[in-house]
PDB file of C-alpha atoms in Angstrom:
ATOM      1  CA  UNK A   1     111.687 106.980  95.219  1.00 47.00           C
ATOM      2  CA  UNK A   2     113.054 106.152  98.631  1.00 50.00           C
ATOM      3  CA  UNK A   3     114.804 102.996  99.480  1.00 47.00           C
ATOM      4  CA  UNK A   4     112.088 102.243 102.001  1.00 58.00           C
ATOM      5  CA  UNK A   5     109.298 102.308  99.532  1.00 65.00           C
ATOM      6  CA  UNK A   6     109.398  98.687  98.381  1.00 72.00           C
ATOM      7  CA  UNK A   7     109.381  97.603 102.122  1.00 86.00           C
ATOM      8  CA  UNK A   8     106.250  99.937 102.641  1.00 89.00           C
ATOM      9  CA  UNK A   9     104.443  98.265  99.674  1.00 93.00           C
ATOM     10  CA  UNK A  10     105.202  94.784 101.167  1.00 94.00           C
ATOM     11  CA  UNK A  11     103.868  96.054 104.497  1.00 96.00           C
ATOM     12  CA  UNK A  12     100.851  97.380 102.941  1.00 96.00           C
ATOM     13  CA  UNK A  13      99.996  94.139 101.297  1.00 97.00           C
ATOM     14  CA  UNK A  14     100.353  92.443 104.655  1.00 97.00           C
ATOM     15  CA  UNK A  15      98.085  94.889 106.239  1.00 97.00           C
ATOM     16  CA  UNK A  16      95.429  94.427 103.412  1.00 98.00           C
ATOM     17  CA  UNK A  17      95.646  90.652 103.832  1.00 98.00           C
ATOM     18  CA  UNK A  18      95.080  90.860 107.624  1.00 98.00           C
ATOM     19  CA  UNK A  19      92.110  93.185 106.714  1.00 98.00           C
ATOM     20  CA  UNK A  20      90.715  90.559 104.577  1.00 98.00           C
ATOM     21  CA  UNK A  21      91.204  87.964 107.099  1.00 98.00           C
ATOM     22  CA  UNK A  22      89.513  90.222 109.712  1.00 98.00           C
ATOM     23  CA  UNK A  23      86.447  90.680 107.432  1.00 98.00           C
ATOM     24  CA  UNK A  24      85.856  87.040 106.566  1.00 98.00           C
ATOM     25  CA  UNK A  25      86.973  85.560 109.842  1.00 97.00           C
ATOM     26  CA  UNK A  26      84.696  87.739 111.982  1.00 97.00           C
ATOM     27  CA  UNK A  27      81.708  87.681 109.552  1.00 97.00           C
ATOM     28  CA  UNK A  28      81.824  83.909 109.171  1.00 97.00           C
ATOM     29  CA  UNK A  29      81.217  83.717 112.781  1.00 95.00           C
ATOM     30  CA  UNK A  30      78.694  86.545 112.855  1.00 94.00           C
ATOM     31  CA  UNK A  31      76.501  85.021 110.163  1.00 95.00           C
ATOM     32  CA  UNK A  32      76.666  81.575 111.864  1.00 94.00           C
ATOM     33  CA  UNK A  33      75.597  83.300 115.173  1.00 93.00           C
ATOM     34  CA  UNK A  34      72.616  84.963 113.586  1.00 92.00           C
ATOM     35  CA  UNK A  35      71.591  81.920 111.861  1.00 94.00           C
ATOM     36  CA  UNK A  36      71.307  80.158 115.312  1.00 91.00           C
ATOM     37  CA  UNK A  37      71.839  82.449 118.169  1.00 87.00           C
ATOM     38  CA  UNK A  38      71.291  79.711 120.870  1.00 88.00           C
ATOM     39  CA  UNK A  39      68.982  82.019 122.758  1.00 87.00           C
ATOM     40  CA  UNK A  40      71.622  84.576 123.506  1.00 89.00           C
ATOM     41  CA  UNK A  41      71.506  88.152 122.353  1.00 93.00           C
ATOM     42  CA  UNK A  42      74.714  89.259 120.377  1.00 92.00           C
ATOM     43  CA  UNK A  43      76.002  91.261 123.166  1.00 92.00           C
ATOM     44  CA  UNK A  44      74.850  88.748 125.693  1.00 93.00           C
ATOM     45  CA  UNK A  45      77.312  86.172 123.945  1.00 93.00           C
ATOM     46  CA  UNK A  46      80.057  88.625 124.458  1.00 94.00           C
ATOM     47  CA  UNK A  47      79.482  88.741 128.117  1.00 96.00           C
ATOM     48  CA  UNK A  48      78.257  85.081 128.626  1.00 94.00           C
ATOM     49  CA  UNK A  49      80.963  84.090 130.944  1.00 96.00           C
ATOM     50  CA  UNK A  50      84.315  85.511 132.576  1.00 97.00           C
ATOM     51  CA  UNK A  51      86.498  84.374 129.686  1.00 97.00           C
ATOM     52  CA  UNK A  52      84.345  85.836 126.931  1.00 96.00           C
ATOM     53  CA  UNK A  53      83.837  89.080 129.049  1.00 97.00           C
ATOM     54  CA  UNK A  54      87.579  89.403 129.390  1.00 98.00           C
ATOM     55  CA  UNK A  55      87.978  88.904 125.539  1.00 97.00           C
ATOM     56  CA  UNK A  56      85.218  91.313 124.938  1.00 97.00           C
ATOM     57  CA  UNK A  57      86.613  94.118 127.171  1.00 98.00           C
ATOM     58  CA  UNK A  58      89.997  93.575 125.490  1.00 98.00           C
ATOM     59  CA  UNK A  59      88.613  94.018 122.166  1.00 97.00           C
ATOM     60  CA  UNK A  60      86.540  97.076 123.013  1.00 97.00           C
ATOM     61  CA  UNK A  61      89.418  98.820 124.604  1.00 98.00           C
ATOM     62  CA  UNK A  62      91.718  98.020 121.567  1.00 98.00           C
ATOM     63  CA  UNK A  63      88.940  99.039 119.181  1.00 98.00           C
ATOM     64  CA  UNK A  64      88.660 102.437 121.057  1.00 98.00           C
ATOM     65  CA  UNK A  65      92.353 103.033 120.958  1.00 98.00           C
ATOM     66  CA  UNK A  66      92.538 102.176 117.236  1.00 98.00           C
ATOM     67  CA  UNK A  67      89.644 104.657 116.582  1.00 97.00           C
ATOM     68  CA  UNK A  68      91.471 107.420 118.266  1.00 97.00           C
ATOM     69  CA  UNK A  69      94.654 106.628 116.428  1.00 97.00           C
ATOM     70  CA  UNK A  70      92.929 106.487 113.152  1.00 97.00           C
ATOM     71  CA  UNK A  71      91.216 109.955 113.650  1.00 96.00           C
ATOM     72  CA  UNK A  72      94.478 111.495 114.971  1.00 96.00           C
ATOM     73  CA  UNK A  73      96.687 109.873 112.254  1.00 95.00           C
ATOM     74  CA  UNK A  74      93.969 110.613 109.619  1.00 94.00           C
ATOM     75  CA  UNK A  75      94.209 114.387 110.772  1.00 93.00           C
ATOM     76  CA  UNK A  76      97.999 114.436 110.456  1.00 92.00           C
ATOM     77  CA  UNK A  77      97.674 112.850 106.926  1.00 91.00           C
ATOM     78  CA  UNK A  78      95.108 115.200 105.790  1.00 89.00           C
ATOM     79  CA  UNK A  79      92.297 112.379 105.773  1.00 87.00           C
ATOM     80  CA  UNK A  80      90.142 113.990 108.388  1.00 82.00           C
ATOM     81  CA  UNK A  81      87.105 113.997 105.991  1.00 85.00           C
ATOM     82  CA  UNK A  82      86.783 110.495 105.244  1.00 91.00           C
ATOM     83  CA  UNK A  83      88.544 108.756 108.168  1.00 92.00           C
ATOM     84  CA  UNK A  84      85.497 109.310 110.258  1.00 93.00           C
ATOM     85  CA  UNK A  85      83.782 106.593 108.143  1.00 95.00           C
ATOM     86  CA  UNK A  86      85.949 103.884 109.632  1.00 96.00           C
ATOM     87  CA  UNK A  87      85.165 104.678 113.079  1.00 96.00           C
ATOM     88  CA  UNK A  88      81.318 103.521 112.967  1.00 96.00           C
ATOM     89  CA  UNK A  89      82.471 100.681 110.509  1.00 97.00           C
ATOM     90  CA  UNK A  90      84.974  99.488 113.193  1.00 97.00           C
ATOM     91  CA  UNK A  91      81.951  98.549 115.251  1.00 95.00           C
ATOM     92  CA  UNK A  92      79.399  97.859 112.539  1.00 95.00           C
ATOM     93  CA  UNK A  93      81.625  95.521 110.645  1.00 96.00           C
ATOM     94  CA  UNK A  94      84.821  94.826 112.681  1.00 97.00           C
ATOM     95  CA  UNK A  95      87.832  96.467 113.818  1.00 98.00           C
ATOM     96  CA  UNK A  96      89.702  93.434 112.857  1.00 98.00           C
ATOM     97  CA  UNK A  97      88.910  94.739 109.225  1.00 98.00           C
ATOM     98  CA  UNK A  98      88.893  98.414 109.634  1.00 98.00           C
ATOM     99  CA  UNK A  99      92.202  98.857 111.442  1.00 98.00           C
ATOM    100  CA  UNK A 100      94.373  96.947 109.192  1.00 98.00           C
ATOM    101  CA  UNK A 101      92.639  98.630 106.128  1.00 97.00           C
ATOM    102  CA  UNK A 102      93.429 101.914 107.686  1.00 97.00           C
ATOM    103  CA  UNK A 103      97.224 100.781 108.272  1.00 97.00           C
ATOM    104  CA  UNK A 104      97.359  99.511 104.597  1.00 96.00           C
ATOM    105  CA  UNK A 105      96.216 102.929 103.222  1.00 94.00           C
ATOM    106  CA  UNK A 106      98.414 104.642 105.798  1.00 95.00           C
ATOM    107  CA  UNK A 107     101.448 102.704 104.358  1.00 94.00           C
ATOM    108  CA  UNK A 108     100.523 103.545 100.772  1.00 93.00           C
ATOM    109  CA  UNK A 109     100.319 107.275 101.641  1.00 90.00           C
ATOM    110  CA  UNK A 110     103.600 107.228 103.374  1.00 91.00           C
ATOM    111  CA  UNK A 111     105.005 105.505 100.385  1.00 91.00           C
ATOM    112  CA  UNK A 112     103.872 108.262  98.168  1.00 89.00           C
ATOM    113  CA  UNK A 113     105.091 110.871 100.451  1.00 87.00           C
ATOM    114  CA  UNK A 114     108.297 109.274 100.449  1.00 85.00           C
ATOM    115  CA  UNK A 115     108.444 109.087  96.693  1.00 80.00           C
ATOM    116  CA  UNK A 116     107.781 112.938  96.376  1.00 68.00           C
ATOM    117  CA  UNK A 117     110.540 113.875  98.703  1.00 58.00           C
ATOM    118  CA  UNK A 118     113.919 115.099  97.483  1.00 49.00           C
ATOM    119  CA  UNK A 119     116.129 112.003  97.670  1.00 50.00           C
ATOM    120  CA  UNK A 120     119.458 113.783  97.577  1.00 47.00           C
ATOM    121  CA  UNK A 121     121.955 113.001 100.239  1.00 49.00           C
ATOM    122  CA  UNK A 122     121.774 115.083 103.293  1.00 49.00           C
ATOM    123  CA  UNK A 123     123.813 118.323 102.875  1.00 51.00           C
ATOM    124  CA  UNK A 124     123.781 118.037  99.139  1.00 48.00           C
ATOM    125  CA  UNK A 125     123.330 121.225  97.237  1.00 50.00           C
ATOM    126  CA  UNK A 126     121.178 121.626  94.132  1.00 49.00           C
ATOM    127  CA  UNK A 127     122.855 121.910  90.741  1.00 50.00           C
ATOM    128  CA  UNK A 128     123.504 125.389  89.785  1.00 49.00           C
ATOM    129  CA  UNK A 129     122.566 126.799  86.373  1.00 48.00           C
ATOM    130  CA  UNK A 130     125.211 128.117  84.311  1.00 48.00           C
ATOM    131  CA  UNK A 131     125.324 131.885  84.286  1.00 51.00           C
ATOM    132  CA  UNK A 132     126.832 132.085  81.048  1.00 53.00           C
ATOM    133  CA  UNK A 133     124.375 133.958  78.620  1.00 47.00           C
TER     134      UNK A 133
END
């Protein structure tokens, strides 16, 4: 296993904690909104004034960029079959949930990949078998 593997595991834990915080934090407010919408539609609330519109555009652009990254990186890692699930979930649940979840899963995959690599120092040659019969 590589030296970086413990750091990758710690980073994965951070990503998963942020994913959980994103899920709980966004849905606590979503549930509160749906319980009392205050006369606004959900998207109407996003664009109710200049400040909320700025924040909404900010989140939408970052969400789209994160989705592009997840699909591209998912293809690179060989996850193309299931990574597409995260794209609609990003908009149905929250990008604050799916993007850190993806990053945590990515760290675990990179950790596994690092553990399967040859850990000999660069330039080292493999041990030779004795040719004695």
